[in-house]
Amino acid sequence: MAEPLSSEQAGQLAPLMKALADPVRLRLLSLVAAHADGEACVCDLNDAFDLSQPTISHHLKVLHEAGLLDRSKRGTWVYYRIKADVLAGVAGLLGGVGR
Amino acid sequence: MAEPLSSEQAGQLAPLMKALADPVRLRLLSLVAAHADGEACVCDLNDAFDLSQPTISHHLKVLHEAGLLDRSKRGTWVYYRIKADVLAGVAGLLGGVGR
DNA sequence: CACGGACATCGACGTATGTCAATATTGAGG
DNA sequence: CCTCAATATTGACATACGTCGATGTCCGTG
Protein backbone atom coordinates (compact mmCIF):
# COMPACT_ATOMS: atom_id res chain seq x y z
CA MET A 1 0.00 0.00 0.00
CA ALA A 2 2.92 2.31 0.73
CA GLU A 3 5.14 3.53 -2.06
CA PRO A 4 7.15 0.76 -3.70
CA LEU A 5 10.83 0.62 -2.76
CA SER A 6 13.07 2.60 -5.04
CA SER A 7 15.94 0.88 -6.71
CA GLU A 8 18.30 2.56 -4.24
CA GLN A 9 16.27 1.63 -1.20
CA ALA A 10 16.17 -1.97 -2.35
CA GLY A 11 19.88 -1.85 -3.06
CA GLN A 12 20.56 -0.68 0.49
CA LEU A 13 18.17 -3.04 2.21
CA ALA A 14 19.25 -6.15 0.32
CA PRO A 15 22.75 -6.47 1.83
CA LEU A 16 21.25 -6.28 5.31
CA MET A 17 18.74 -8.96 4.44
CA LYS A 18 21.52 -11.03 2.93
CA ALA A 19 23.43 -10.84 6.19
CA LEU A 20 20.34 -12.08 7.98
CA ALA A 21 19.58 -14.82 5.46
CA ASP A 22 21.44 -17.59 7.22
CA PRO A 23 20.26 -19.69 10.16
CA VAL A 24 23.62 -19.55 11.90
CA ARG A 25 23.78 -15.79 11.65
CA LEU A 26 20.20 -15.42 12.85
CA ARG A 27 21.00 -17.47 15.91
CA LEU A 28 24.26 -15.61 16.48
CA LEU A 29 22.46 -12.30 16.35
CA SER A 30 19.73 -13.42 18.70
CA LEU A 31 22.28 -14.92 21.09
CA VAL A 32 24.13 -11.64 21.26
CA ALA A 33 20.89 -9.74 21.70
CA ALA A 34 19.76 -12.10 24.45
CA HIS A 35 22.89 -11.55 26.51
CA ALA A 36 22.32 -9.40 29.55
CA ASP A 37 23.93 -6.21 28.21
CA GLY A 38 23.30 -6.89 24.52
CA GLU A 39 26.91 -7.93 24.30
CA ALA A 40 28.54 -11.33 24.04
CA CYS A 41 32.04 -12.75 23.94
CA VAL A 42 33.04 -14.83 20.95
CA CYS A 43 34.15 -17.60 23.30
CA ASP A 44 30.56 -18.02 24.46
CA LEU A 45 29.20 -18.01 20.92
CA ASN A 46 31.60 -20.62 19.62
CA ASP A 47 30.32 -23.21 22.04
CA ALA A 48 26.72 -22.72 21.00
CA PHE A 49 27.31 -24.24 17.58
CA ASP A 50 28.69 -27.41 16.14
CA LEU A 51 30.82 -25.42 13.72
CA SER A 52 34.49 -24.60 13.52
CA GLN A 53 35.82 -21.45 15.11
CA PRO A 54 36.78 -19.90 11.75
CA THR A 55 33.23 -20.39 10.51
CA ILE A 56 31.74 -18.57 13.49
CA SER A 57 34.32 -15.84 13.08
CA HIS A 58 33.34 -15.51 9.44
CA HIS A 59 29.64 -15.17 10.23
CA LEU A 60 30.35 -12.58 12.90
CA LYS A 61 32.37 -10.65 10.37
CA VAL A 62 29.49 -10.68 7.92
CA LEU A 63 27.10 -9.38 10.57
CA HIS A 64 29.62 -6.75 11.64
CA GLU A 65 30.28 -5.53 8.11
CA ALA A 66 26.57 -5.34 7.46
CA GLY A 67 26.33 -2.95 10.40
CA LEU A 68 24.29 -5.23 12.60
CA LEU A 69 26.96 -5.89 15.23
CA ASP A 70 29.53 -3.68 16.92
CA ARG A 71 32.91 -5.17 17.67
CA SER A 72 35.16 -4.29 20.59
CA LYS A 73 38.29 -6.00 21.78
CA ARG A 74 39.01 -5.95 25.49
CA GLY A 75 42.15 -7.75 26.47
CA THR A 76 42.29 -11.15 24.90
CA TRP A 77 38.56 -11.33 24.28
CA VAL A 78 36.39 -9.83 21.60
CA TYR A 79 32.85 -8.73 22.36
CA TYR A 80 30.08 -8.20 19.87
CA ARG A 81 27.18 -5.92 20.63
CA ILE A 82 23.90 -5.81 18.79
CA LYS A 83 22.92 -2.60 17.05
CA ALA A 84 19.28 -2.76 17.95
CA ASP A 85 18.35 0.40 16.10
CA VAL A 86 19.66 -0.96 12.80
CA LEU A 87 17.77 -4.20 13.28
CA ALA A 88 14.64 -2.30 14.20
CA GLY A 89 15.06 -0.21 11.07
CA VAL A 90 15.20 -3.28 8.89
CA ALA A 91 12.18 -4.79 10.59
CA GLY A 92 10.33 -1.52 10.18
CA LEU A 93 11.10 -1.17 6.50
CA LEU A 94 10.07 -4.77 5.94
CA GLY A 95 6.83 -4.37 7.80
CA GLY A 96 6.18 -1.17 5.89
CA VAL A 97 6.33 -2.97 2.57
CA GLY A 98 3.35 -5.13 3.42
CA ARG A 99 1.22 -2.27 4.58
CA MET B 1 16.66 -9.36 25.46
CA ALA B 2 14.04 -11.91 24.42
CA GLU B 3 14.91 -15.57 24.25
CA PRO B 4 17.42 -16.44 21.56
CA LEU B 5 16.06 -18.12 18.46
CA SER B 6 16.05 -21.88 18.62
CA SER B 7 17.78 -23.83 15.92
CA GLU B 8 14.37 -24.69 14.43
CA GLN B 9 13.12 -21.12 14.53
CA ALA B 10 16.26 -19.94 12.79
CA GLY B 11 15.92 -22.75 10.26
CA GLN B 12 12.39 -21.66 9.43
CA LEU B 13 13.10 -17.96 9.32
CA ALA B 14 16.23 -18.19 7.21
CA PRO B 15 14.58 -19.33 3.94
CA LEU B 16 12.17 -16.42 4.18
CA MET B 17 15.02 -14.01 4.72
CA LYS B 18 16.87 -15.62 1.85
CA ALA B 19 13.91 -14.98 -0.42
CA LEU B 20 14.00 -11.35 0.65
CA ALA B 21 17.76 -10.98 0.30
CA ASP B 22 17.79 -9.73 -3.27
CA PRO B 23 17.15 -6.18 -4.45
CA VAL B 24 15.06 -7.32 -7.40
CA ARG B 25 12.85 -9.46 -5.21
CA LEU B 26 12.47 -6.69 -2.65
CA ARG B 27 11.30 -4.33 -5.36
CA LEU B 28 9.04 -6.97 -6.86
CA LEU B 29 7.43 -7.58 -3.50
CA SER B 30 6.94 -3.91 -2.80
CA LEU B 31 5.57 -3.32 -6.29
CA VAL B 32 2.99 -6.04 -5.78
CA ALA B 33 2.15 -4.69 -2.33
CA ALA B 34 1.81 -1.16 -3.68
CA HIS B 35 -0.74 -2.16 -6.32
CA ALA B 36 -4.25 -1.08 -5.47
CA ASP B 37 -5.58 -4.50 -4.41
CA GLY B 38 -2.25 -5.97 -3.27
CA GLU B 39 -2.19 -7.81 -6.55
CA ALA B 40 -0.19 -7.26 -9.72
CA CYS B 41 0.04 -8.78 -13.17
CA VAL B 42 3.38 -10.15 -14.30
CA CYS B 43 3.13 -8.06 -17.44
CA ASP B 44 3.28 -4.91 -15.32
CA LEU B 45 6.19 -6.17 -13.29
CA ASN B 46 8.32 -7.14 -16.26
CA ASP B 47 8.41 -3.59 -17.53
CA ALA B 48 9.63 -2.22 -14.22
CA PHE B 49 13.03 -3.89 -14.59
CA ASP B 50 15.82 -4.02 -17.08
CA LEU B 51 15.91 -7.79 -16.82
CA SER B 52 14.79 -10.61 -19.03
CA GLN B 53 11.33 -12.09 -18.64
CA PRO B 54 12.65 -15.47 -17.44
CA THR B 55 14.63 -13.75 -14.72
CA ILE B 56 11.57 -11.95 -13.39
CA SER B 57 9.61 -15.18 -13.59
CA HIS B 58 12.34 -16.89 -11.61
CA HIS B 59 12.30 -14.29 -8.85
CA LEU B 60 8.53 -14.42 -8.61
CA LYS B 61 8.76 -18.17 -8.25
CA VAL B 62 11.24 -17.82 -5.40
CA LEU B 63 8.94 -15.40 -3.59
CA HIS B 64 5.97 -17.66 -4.24
CA GLU B 65 7.69 -20.79 -2.98
CA ALA B 66 8.86 -18.95 0.11
CA GLY B 67 5.21 -18.27 0.86
CA LEU B 68 5.41 -14.52 0.41
CA LEU B 69 3.30 -14.28 -2.76
CA ASP B 70 0.10 -15.97 -3.87
CA ARG B 71 -0.23 -16.89 -7.50
CA SER B 72 -3.44 -16.97 -9.52
CA LYS B 73 -3.87 -17.38 -13.23
CA ARG B 74 -6.83 -15.63 -14.86
CA GLY B 75 -7.00 -16.17 -18.58
CA THR B 76 -3.69 -15.51 -20.21
CA TRP B 77 -2.41 -13.42 -17.34
CA VAL B 78 -0.93 -14.38 -14.02
CA TYR B 79 -1.47 -12.26 -10.93
CA TYR B 80 0.65 -12.30 -7.81
CA ARG B 81 -0.78 -11.18 -4.49
CA ILE B 82 1.22 -10.29 -1.43
CA LYS B 83 0.71 -12.33 1.73
CA ALA B 84 0.90 -9.43 4.10
CA ASP B 85 0.48 -11.55 7.21
CA VAL B 86 3.53 -13.63 6.38
CA LEU B 87 5.62 -10.55 5.73
CA ALA B 88 4.37 -8.99 8.95
CA GLY B 89 5.32 -12.17 10.78
CA VAL B 90 8.85 -12.01 9.47
CA ALA B 91 9.16 -8.35 10.37
CA GLY B 92 7.79 -9.07 13.82
CA LEU B 93 10.18 -11.92 14.51
CA LEU B 94 13.05 -9.79 13.30
CA GLY B 95 12.08 -6.85 15.44
CA GLY B 96 11.65 -9.18 18.38
CA VAL B 97 15.25 -10.34 18.16
CA GLY B 98 16.58 -6.89 18.83
CA ARG B 99 14.38 -6.26 21.81
C1' DC C 1 60.90 -12.65 25.97
C1' DA C 2 58.98 -16.93 25.04
C1' DC C 3 54.78 -19.35 25.51
C1' DG C 4 49.83 -20.18 25.17
C1' DG C 5 45.14 -18.92 24.37
C1' DA C 6 41.57 -16.11 21.77
C1' DC C 7 40.35 -14.69 17.59
C1' DA C 8 41.13 -13.50 12.57
C1' DT C 9 42.70 -14.43 7.93
C1' DC C 10 43.88 -17.44 4.00
C1' DG C 11 43.26 -20.96 0.58
C1' DA C 12 40.59 -24.54 -1.04
C1' DC C 13 36.48 -27.17 -1.77
C1' DG C 14 31.63 -28.19 -3.12
C1' DT C 15 27.27 -26.14 -3.64
C1' DA C 16 23.90 -22.49 -4.43
C1' DT C 17 22.52 -18.27 -6.89
C1' DG C 18 21.37 -14.76 -10.56
C1' DT C 19 21.20 -14.22 -15.24
C1' DC C 20 20.29 -15.13 -20.08
C1' DA C 21 18.90 -17.42 -24.67
C1' DA C 22 16.22 -21.06 -26.24
C1' DT C 23 12.27 -23.73 -25.79
C1' DA C 24 7.96 -25.43 -23.76
C1' DT C 25 3.20 -24.61 -22.05
C1' DT C 26 -1.11 -22.58 -21.66
C1' DG C 27 -5.11 -20.13 -23.10
C1' DA C 28 -7.70 -16.64 -26.39
C1' DG C 29 -9.34 -15.69 -30.85
C1' DG C 30 -9.81 -16.14 -35.60
C1' DC D 1 -7.28 -26.28 -35.47
C1' DC D 2 -3.71 -22.83 -35.89
C1' DT D 3 -1.51 -19.06 -34.43
C1' DC D 4 -0.17 -15.61 -31.27
C1' DA D 5 0.71 -13.55 -26.78
C1' DA D 6 1.83 -14.33 -21.81
C1' DT D 7 4.28 -16.89 -18.67
C1' DA D 8 7.09 -20.88 -17.13
C1' DT D 9 10.84 -24.23 -17.60
C1' DT D 10 15.38 -25.79 -19.06
C1' DG D 11 20.28 -25.64 -19.68
C1' DA D 12 24.35 -23.18 -19.36
C1' DC D 13 27.42 -19.96 -17.40
C1' DA D 14 29.97 -16.97 -14.07
C1' DT D 15 29.99 -15.60 -9.56
C1' DA D 16 29.01 -15.80 -4.63
C1' DC D 17 28.54 -18.49 -0.38
C1' DG D 18 29.33 -21.70 3.69
C1' DT D 19 32.55 -24.61 5.51
C1' DC D 20 36.94 -26.42 6.96
C1' DG D 21 42.10 -27.04 8.13
C1' DA D 22 46.18 -24.49 8.42
C1' DT D 23 48.30 -20.46 9.67
C1' DG D 24 48.75 -15.67 11.31
C1' DT D 25 48.16 -11.91 14.90
C1' DC D 26 47.56 -9.98 19.23
C1' DC D 27 47.85 -9.95 24.13
C1' DG D 28 48.35 -11.55 28.99
C1' DT D 29 51.37 -14.24 31.93
C1' DG D 30 55.16 -16.72 33.78
mmCIF file of C-alpha atoms (C1' of nucleotides) in Angstrom:
data_model
loop_
_atom_site.group_PDB
_atom_site.id
_atom_site.type_symbol
_atom_site.label_atom_id
_atom_site.label_comp_id
_atom_site.label_asym_id
_atom_site.label_seq_id
_atom_site.Cartn_x
_atom_site.Cartn_y
_atom_site.Cartn_z
ATOM 1 C CA MET A 1 0.000 0.000 0.000
ATOM 2 C CA ALA A 2 2.921 2.308 0.728
ATOM 3 C CA GLU A 3 5.144 3.533 -2.063
ATOM 4 C CA PRO A 4 7.148 0.765 -3.699
ATOM 5 C CA LEU A 5 10.825 0.617 -2.760
ATOM 6 C CA SER A 6 13.067 2.602 -5.040
ATOM 7 C CA SER A 7 15.944 0.884 -6.707
ATOM 8 C CA GLU A 8 18.301 2.564 -4.240
ATOM 9 C CA GLN A 9 16.266 1.632 -1.203
ATOM 10 C CA ALA A 10 16.170 -1.971 -2.347
ATOM 11 C CA GLY A 11 19.881 -1.851 -3.056
ATOM 12 C CA GLN A 12 20.559 -0.677 0.487
ATOM 13 C CA LEU A 13 18.172 -3.040 2.209
ATOM 14 C CA ALA A 14 19.255 -6.147 0.316
ATOM 15 C CA PRO A 15 22.751 -6.472 1.834
ATOM 16 C CA LEU A 16 21.251 -6.283 5.312
ATOM 17 C CA MET A 17 18.737 -8.963 4.442
ATOM 18 C CA LYS A 18 21.521 -11.031 2.927
ATOM 19 C CA ALA A 19 23.432 -10.837 6.187
ATOM 20 C CA LEU A 20 20.338 -12.080 7.980
ATOM 21 C CA ALA A 21 19.576 -14.821 5.464
ATOM 22 C CA ASP A 22 21.442 -17.590 7.223
ATOM 23 C CA PRO A 23 20.260 -19.693 10.155
ATOM 24 C CA VAL A 24 23.619 -19.553 11.903
ATOM 25 C CA ARG A 25 23.781 -15.785 11.651
ATOM 26 C CA LEU A 26 20.202 -15.423 12.851
ATOM 27 C CA ARG A 27 21.001 -17.472 15.910
ATOM 28 C CA LEU A 28 24.261 -15.606 16.480
ATOM 29 C CA LEU A 29 22.459 -12.298 16.351
ATOM 30 C CA SER A 30 19.735 -13.423 18.704
ATOM 31 C CA LEU A 31 22.279 -14.920 21.088
ATOM 32 C CA VAL A 32 24.129 -11.635 21.258
ATOM 33 C CA ALA A 33 20.887 -9.743 21.700
ATOM 34 C CA ALA A 34 19.761 -12.097 24.446
ATOM 35 C CA HIS A 35 22.890 -11.549 26.508
ATOM 36 C CA ALA A 36 22.316 -9.397 29.546
ATOM 37 C CA ASP A 37 23.927 -6.212 28.209
ATOM 38 C CA GLY A 38 23.296 -6.888 24.519
ATOM 39 C CA GLU A 39 26.913 -7.931 24.301
ATOM 40 C CA ALA A 40 28.538 -11.334 24.044
ATOM 41 C CA CYS A 41 32.036 -12.747 23.944
ATOM 42 C CA VAL A 42 33.043 -14.832 20.951
ATOM 43 C CA CYS A 43 34.154 -17.602 23.299
ATOM 44 C CA ASP A 44 30.555 -18.021 24.458
ATOM 45 C CA LEU A 45 29.199 -18.010 20.921
ATOM 46 C CA ASN A 46 31.600 -20.615 19.619
ATOM 47 C CA ASP A 47 30.318 -23.214 22.037
ATOM 48 C CA ALA A 48 26.722 -22.715 21.000
ATOM 49 C CA PHE A 49 27.314 -24.237 17.579
ATOM 50 C CA ASP A 50 28.686 -27.411 16.135
ATOM 51 C CA LEU A 51 30.822 -25.420 13.725
ATOM 52 C CA SER A 52 34.495 -24.601 13.524
ATOM 53 C CA GLN A 53 35.820 -21.448 15.112
ATOM 54 C CA PRO A 54 36.776 -19.898 11.750
ATOM 55 C CA THR A 55 33.233 -20.392 10.512
ATOM 56 C CA ILE A 56 31.741 -18.568 13.490
ATOM 57 C CA SER A 57 34.320 -15.835 13.076
ATOM 58 C CA HIS A 58 33.337 -15.515 9.435
ATOM 59 C CA HIS A 59 29.640 -15.175 10.233
ATOM 60 C CA LEU A 60 30.354 -12.581 12.903
ATOM 61 C CA LYS A 61 32.366 -10.645 10.373
ATOM 62 C CA VAL A 62 29.490 -10.685 7.925
ATOM 63 C CA LEU A 63 27.099 -9.377 10.571
ATOM 64 C CA HIS A 64 29.623 -6.748 11.639
ATOM 65 C CA GLU A 65 30.283 -5.526 8.112
ATOM 66 C CA ALA A 66 26.569 -5.344 7.458
ATOM 67 C CA GLY A 67 26.333 -2.953 10.399
ATOM 68 C CA LEU A 68 24.290 -5.226 12.602
ATOM 69 C CA LEU A 69 26.956 -5.889 15.232
ATOM 70 C CA ASP A 70 29.530 -3.684 16.924
ATOM 71 C CA ARG A 71 32.909 -5.166 17.675
ATOM 72 C CA SER A 72 35.157 -4.285 20.594
ATOM 73 C CA LYS A 73 38.293 -6.001 21.782
ATOM 74 C CA ARG A 74 39.011 -5.946 25.493
ATOM 75 C CA GLY A 75 42.152 -7.752 26.470
ATOM 76 C CA THR A 76 42.285 -11.150 24.897
ATOM 77 C CA TRP A 77 38.561 -11.326 24.277
ATOM 78 C CA VAL A 78 36.387 -9.827 21.604
ATOM 79 C CA TYR A 79 32.850 -8.731 22.355
ATOM 80 C CA TYR A 80 30.084 -8.202 19.869
ATOM 81 C CA ARG A 81 27.178 -5.919 20.632
ATOM 82 C CA ILE A 82 23.904 -5.815 18.794
ATOM 83 C CA LYS A 83 22.924 -2.602 17.048
ATOM 84 C CA ALA A 84 19.277 -2.758 17.953
ATOM 85 C CA ASP A 85 18.354 0.404 16.096
ATOM 86 C CA VAL A 86 19.657 -0.964 12.801
ATOM 87 C CA LEU A 87 17.770 -4.203 13.275
ATOM 88 C CA ALA A 88 14.645 -2.299 14.201
ATOM 89 C CA GLY A 89 15.060 -0.207 11.071
ATOM 90 C CA VAL A 90 15.204 -3.284 8.887
ATOM 91 C CA ALA A 91 12.179 -4.790 10.591
ATOM 92 C CA GLY A 92 10.329 -1.525 10.180
ATOM 93 C CA LEU A 93 11.097 -1.173 6.501
ATOM 94 C CA LEU A 94 10.075 -4.766 5.939
ATOM 95 C CA GLY A 95 6.829 -4.370 7.798
ATOM 96 C CA GLY A 96 6.179 -1.168 5.894
ATOM 97 C CA VAL A 97 6.330 -2.967 2.567
ATOM 98 C CA GLY A 98 3.351 -5.126 3.425
ATOM 99 C CA ARG A 99 1.220 -2.273 4.580
ATOM 100 C CA MET B 1 16.658 -9.360 25.459
ATOM 101 C CA ALA B 2 14.043 -11.914 24.416
ATOM 102 C CA GLU B 3 14.910 -15.567 24.251
ATOM 103 C CA PRO B 4 17.425 -16.436 21.563
ATOM 104 C CA LEU B 5 16.058 -18.119 18.460
ATOM 105 C CA SER B 6 16.047 -21.878 18.621
ATOM 106 C CA SER B 7 17.777 -23.828 15.922
ATOM 107 C CA GLU B 8 14.366 -24.686 14.428
ATOM 108 C CA GLN B 9 13.117 -21.121 14.528
ATOM 109 C CA ALA B 10 16.258 -19.936 12.790
ATOM 110 C CA GLY B 11 15.923 -22.746 10.264
ATOM 111 C CA GLN B 12 12.393 -21.661 9.432
ATOM 112 C CA LEU B 13 13.103 -17.955 9.322
ATOM 113 C CA ALA B 14 16.231 -18.194 7.212
ATOM 114 C CA PRO B 15 14.577 -19.329 3.940
ATOM 115 C CA LEU B 16 12.165 -16.418 4.181
ATOM 116 C CA MET B 17 15.020 -14.011 4.720
ATOM 117 C CA LYS B 18 16.871 -15.616 1.846
ATOM 118 C CA ALA B 19 13.914 -14.979 -0.425
ATOM 119 C CA LEU B 20 14.003 -11.346 0.646
ATOM 120 C CA ALA B 21 17.764 -10.982 0.303
ATOM 121 C CA ASP B 22 17.791 -9.729 -3.271
ATOM 122 C CA PRO B 23 17.146 -6.180 -4.453
ATOM 123 C CA VAL B 24 15.062 -7.320 -7.403
ATOM 124 C CA ARG B 25 12.846 -9.458 -5.208
ATOM 125 C CA LEU B 26 12.471 -6.687 -2.649
ATOM 126 C CA ARG B 27 11.304 -4.334 -5.357
ATOM 127 C CA LEU B 28 9.035 -6.969 -6.862
ATOM 128 C CA LEU B 29 7.428 -7.584 -3.501
ATOM 129 C CA SER B 30 6.938 -3.910 -2.802
ATOM 130 C CA LEU B 31 5.567 -3.319 -6.288
ATOM 131 C CA VAL B 32 2.990 -6.041 -5.782
ATOM 132 C CA ALA B 33 2.147 -4.688 -2.332
ATOM 133 C CA ALA B 34 1.807 -1.160 -3.677
ATOM 134 C CA HIS B 35 -0.741 -2.162 -6.323
ATOM 135 C CA ALA B 36 -4.248 -1.079 -5.473
ATOM 136 C CA ASP B 37 -5.576 -4.496 -4.410
ATOM 137 C CA GLY B 38 -2.249 -5.966 -3.272
ATOM 138 C CA GLU B 39 -2.193 -7.808 -6.552
ATOM 139 C CA ALA B 40 -0.194 -7.258 -9.718
ATOM 140 C CA CYS B 41 0.038 -8.783 -13.171
ATOM 141 C CA VAL B 42 3.376 -10.149 -14.301
ATOM 142 C CA CYS B 43 3.127 -8.064 -17.441
ATOM 143 C CA ASP B 44 3.277 -4.907 -15.316
ATOM 144 C CA LEU B 45 6.193 -6.171 -13.288
ATOM 145 C CA ASN B 46 8.316 -7.144 -16.263
ATOM 146 C CA ASP B 47 8.414 -3.592 -17.530
ATOM 147 C CA ALA B 48 9.633 -2.216 -14.216
ATOM 148 C CA PHE B 49 13.028 -3.886 -14.591
ATOM 149 C CA ASP B 50 15.822 -4.020 -17.083
ATOM 150 C CA LEU B 51 15.910 -7.793 -16.818
ATOM 151 C CA SER B 52 14.794 -10.613 -19.028
ATOM 152 C CA GLN B 53 11.334 -12.088 -18.644
ATOM 153 C CA PRO B 54 12.649 -15.466 -17.439
ATOM 154 C CA THR B 55 14.631 -13.748 -14.722
ATOM 155 C CA ILE B 56 11.571 -11.946 -13.387
ATOM 156 C CA SER B 57 9.607 -15.175 -13.588
ATOM 157 C CA HIS B 58 12.336 -16.888 -11.607
ATOM 158 C CA HIS B 59 12.303 -14.286 -8.854
ATOM 159 C CA LEU B 60 8.527 -14.425 -8.605
ATOM 160 C CA LYS B 61 8.763 -18.173 -8.248
ATOM 161 C CA VAL B 62 11.236 -17.822 -5.397
ATOM 162 C CA LEU B 63 8.941 -15.402 -3.592
ATOM 163 C CA HIS B 64 5.970 -17.655 -4.235
ATOM 164 C CA GLU B 65 7.686 -20.793 -2.979
ATOM 165 C CA ALA B 66 8.857 -18.952 0.110
ATOM 166 C CA GLY B 67 5.211 -18.268 0.865
ATOM 167 C CA LEU B 68 5.406 -14.522 0.405
ATOM 168 C CA LEU B 69 3.305 -14.275 -2.761
ATOM 169 C CA ASP B 70 0.105 -15.973 -3.873
ATOM 170 C CA ARG B 71 -0.233 -16.895 -7.504
ATOM 171 C CA SER B 72 -3.444 -16.970 -9.520
ATOM 172 C CA LYS B 73 -3.868 -17.381 -13.231
ATOM 173 C CA ARG B 74 -6.826 -15.630 -14.857
ATOM 174 C CA GLY B 75 -7.004 -16.171 -18.579
ATOM 175 C CA THR B 76 -3.690 -15.514 -20.207
ATOM 176 C CA TRP B 77 -2.410 -13.418 -17.343
ATOM 177 C CA VAL B 78 -0.930 -14.378 -14.018
ATOM 178 C CA TYR B 79 -1.465 -12.262 -10.933
ATOM 179 C CA TYR B 80 0.651 -12.296 -7.813
ATOM 180 C CA ARG B 81 -0.778 -11.180 -4.489
ATOM 181 C CA ILE B 82 1.219 -10.289 -1.426
ATOM 182 C CA LYS B 83 0.705 -12.332 1.732
ATOM 183 C CA ALA B 84 0.901 -9.426 4.102
ATOM 184 C CA ASP B 85 0.478 -11.553 7.213
ATOM 185 C CA VAL B 86 3.533 -13.635 6.376
ATOM 186 C CA LEU B 87 5.617 -10.545 5.731
ATOM 187 C CA ALA B 88 4.375 -8.994 8.952
ATOM 188 C CA GLY B 89 5.315 -12.166 10.782
ATOM 189 C CA VAL B 90 8.849 -12.012 9.473
ATOM 190 C CA ALA B 91 9.160 -8.348 10.369
ATOM 191 C CA GLY B 92 7.788 -9.068 13.815
ATOM 192 C CA LEU B 93 10.178 -11.921 14.505
ATOM 193 C CA LEU B 94 13.054 -9.791 13.301
ATOM 194 C CA GLY B 95 12.085 -6.853 15.445
ATOM 195 C CA GLY B 96 11.654 -9.176 18.378
ATOM 196 C CA VAL B 97 15.250 -10.342 18.158
ATOM 197 C CA GLY B 98 16.584 -6.886 18.833
ATOM 198 C CA ARG B 99 14.376 -6.257 21.814
ATOM 199 C "C1'" DC C 1 60.901 -12.655 25.970
ATOM 200 C "C1'" DA C 2 58.977 -16.930 25.043
ATOM 201 C "C1'" DC C 3 54.785 -19.347 25.508
ATOM 202 C "C1'" DG C 4 49.831 -20.180 25.169
ATOM 203 C "C1'" DG C 5 45.142 -18.922 24.373
ATOM 204 C "C1'" DA C 6 41.572 -16.114 21.773
ATOM 205 C "C1'" DC C 7 40.349 -14.688 17.591
ATOM 206 C "C1'" DA C 8 41.128 -13.496 12.568
ATOM 207 C "C1'" DT C 9 42.704 -14.434 7.925
ATOM 208 C "C1'" DC C 10 43.884 -17.438 3.998
ATOM 209 C "C1'" DG C 11 43.260 -20.955 0.584
ATOM 210 C "C1'" DA C 12 40.594 -24.535 -1.040
ATOM 211 C "C1'" DC C 13 36.480 -27.166 -1.769
ATOM 212 C "C1'" DG C 14 31.627 -28.193 -3.116
ATOM 213 C "C1'" DT C 15 27.272 -26.144 -3.643
ATOM 214 C "C1'" DA C 16 23.897 -22.491 -4.433
ATOM 215 C "C1'" DT C 17 22.518 -18.269 -6.887
ATOM 216 C "C1'" DG C 18 21.368 -14.765 -10.559
ATOM 217 C "C1'" DT C 19 21.204 -14.218 -15.245
ATOM 218 C "C1'" DC C 20 20.291 -15.126 -20.076
ATOM 219 C "C1'" DA C 21 18.900 -17.423 -24.668
ATOM 220 C "C1'" DA C 22 16.215 -21.057 -26.242
ATOM 221 C "C1'" DT C 23 12.270 -23.727 -25.786
ATOM 222 C "C1'" DA C 24 7.956 -25.434 -23.758
ATOM 223 C "C1'" DT C 25 3.201 -24.613 -22.049
ATOM 224 C "C1'" DT C 26 -1.114 -22.582 -21.659
ATOM 225 C "C1'" DG C 27 -5.111 -20.126 -23.105
ATOM 226 C "C1'" DA C 28 -7.699 -16.643 -26.391
ATOM 227 C "C1'" DG C 29 -9.336 -15.691 -30.852
ATOM 228 C "C1'" DG C 30 -9.814 -16.141 -35.603
ATOM 229 C "C1'" DC D 1 -7.284 -26.281 -35.467
ATOM 230 C "C1'" DC D 2 -3.713 -22.826 -35.888
ATOM 231 C "C1'" DT D 3 -1.512 -19.059 -34.428
ATOM 232 C "C1'" DC D 4 -0.173 -15.608 -31.275
ATOM 233 C "C1'" DA D 5 0.708 -13.550 -26.783
ATOM 234 C "C1'" DA D 6 1.832 -14.333 -21.812
ATOM 235 C "C1'" DT D 7 4.284 -16.887 -18.673
ATOM 236 C "C1'" DA D 8 7.091 -20.876 -17.132
ATOM 237 C "C1'" DT D 9 10.844 -24.226 -17.604
ATOM 238 C "C1'" DT D 10 15.383 -25.786 -19.060
ATOM 239 C "C1'" DG D 11 20.278 -25.643 -19.676
ATOM 240 C "C1'" DA D 12 24.351 -23.180 -19.363
ATOM 241 C "C1'" DC D 13 27.416 -19.963 -17.395
ATOM 242 C "C1'" DA D 14 29.965 -16.967 -14.074
ATOM 243 C "C1'" DT D 15 29.986 -15.599 -9.559
ATOM 244 C "C1'" DA D 16 29.013 -15.796 -4.634
ATOM 245 C "C1'" DC D 17 28.538 -18.486 -0.384
ATOM 246 C "C1'" DG D 18 29.333 -21.704 3.692
ATOM 247 C "C1'" DT D 19 32.555 -24.613 5.511
ATOM 248 C "C1'" DC D 20 36.941 -26.424 6.957
ATOM 249 C "C1'" DG D 21 42.098 -27.037 8.131
ATOM 250 C "C1'" DA D 22 46.178 -24.486 8.421
ATOM 251 C "C1'" DT D 23 48.299 -20.463 9.675
ATOM 252 C "C1'" DG D 24 48.746 -15.669 11.311
ATOM 253 C "C1'" DT D 25 48.162 -11.911 14.900
ATOM 254 C "C1'" DC D 26 47.563 -9.984 19.233
ATOM 255 C "C1'" DC D 27 47.850 -9.953 24.135
ATOM 256 C "C1'" DG D 28 48.346 -11.552 28.994
ATOM 257 C "C1'" DT D 29 51.367 -14.242 31.927
ATOM 258 C "C1'" DG D 30 55.164 -16.718 33.782
#
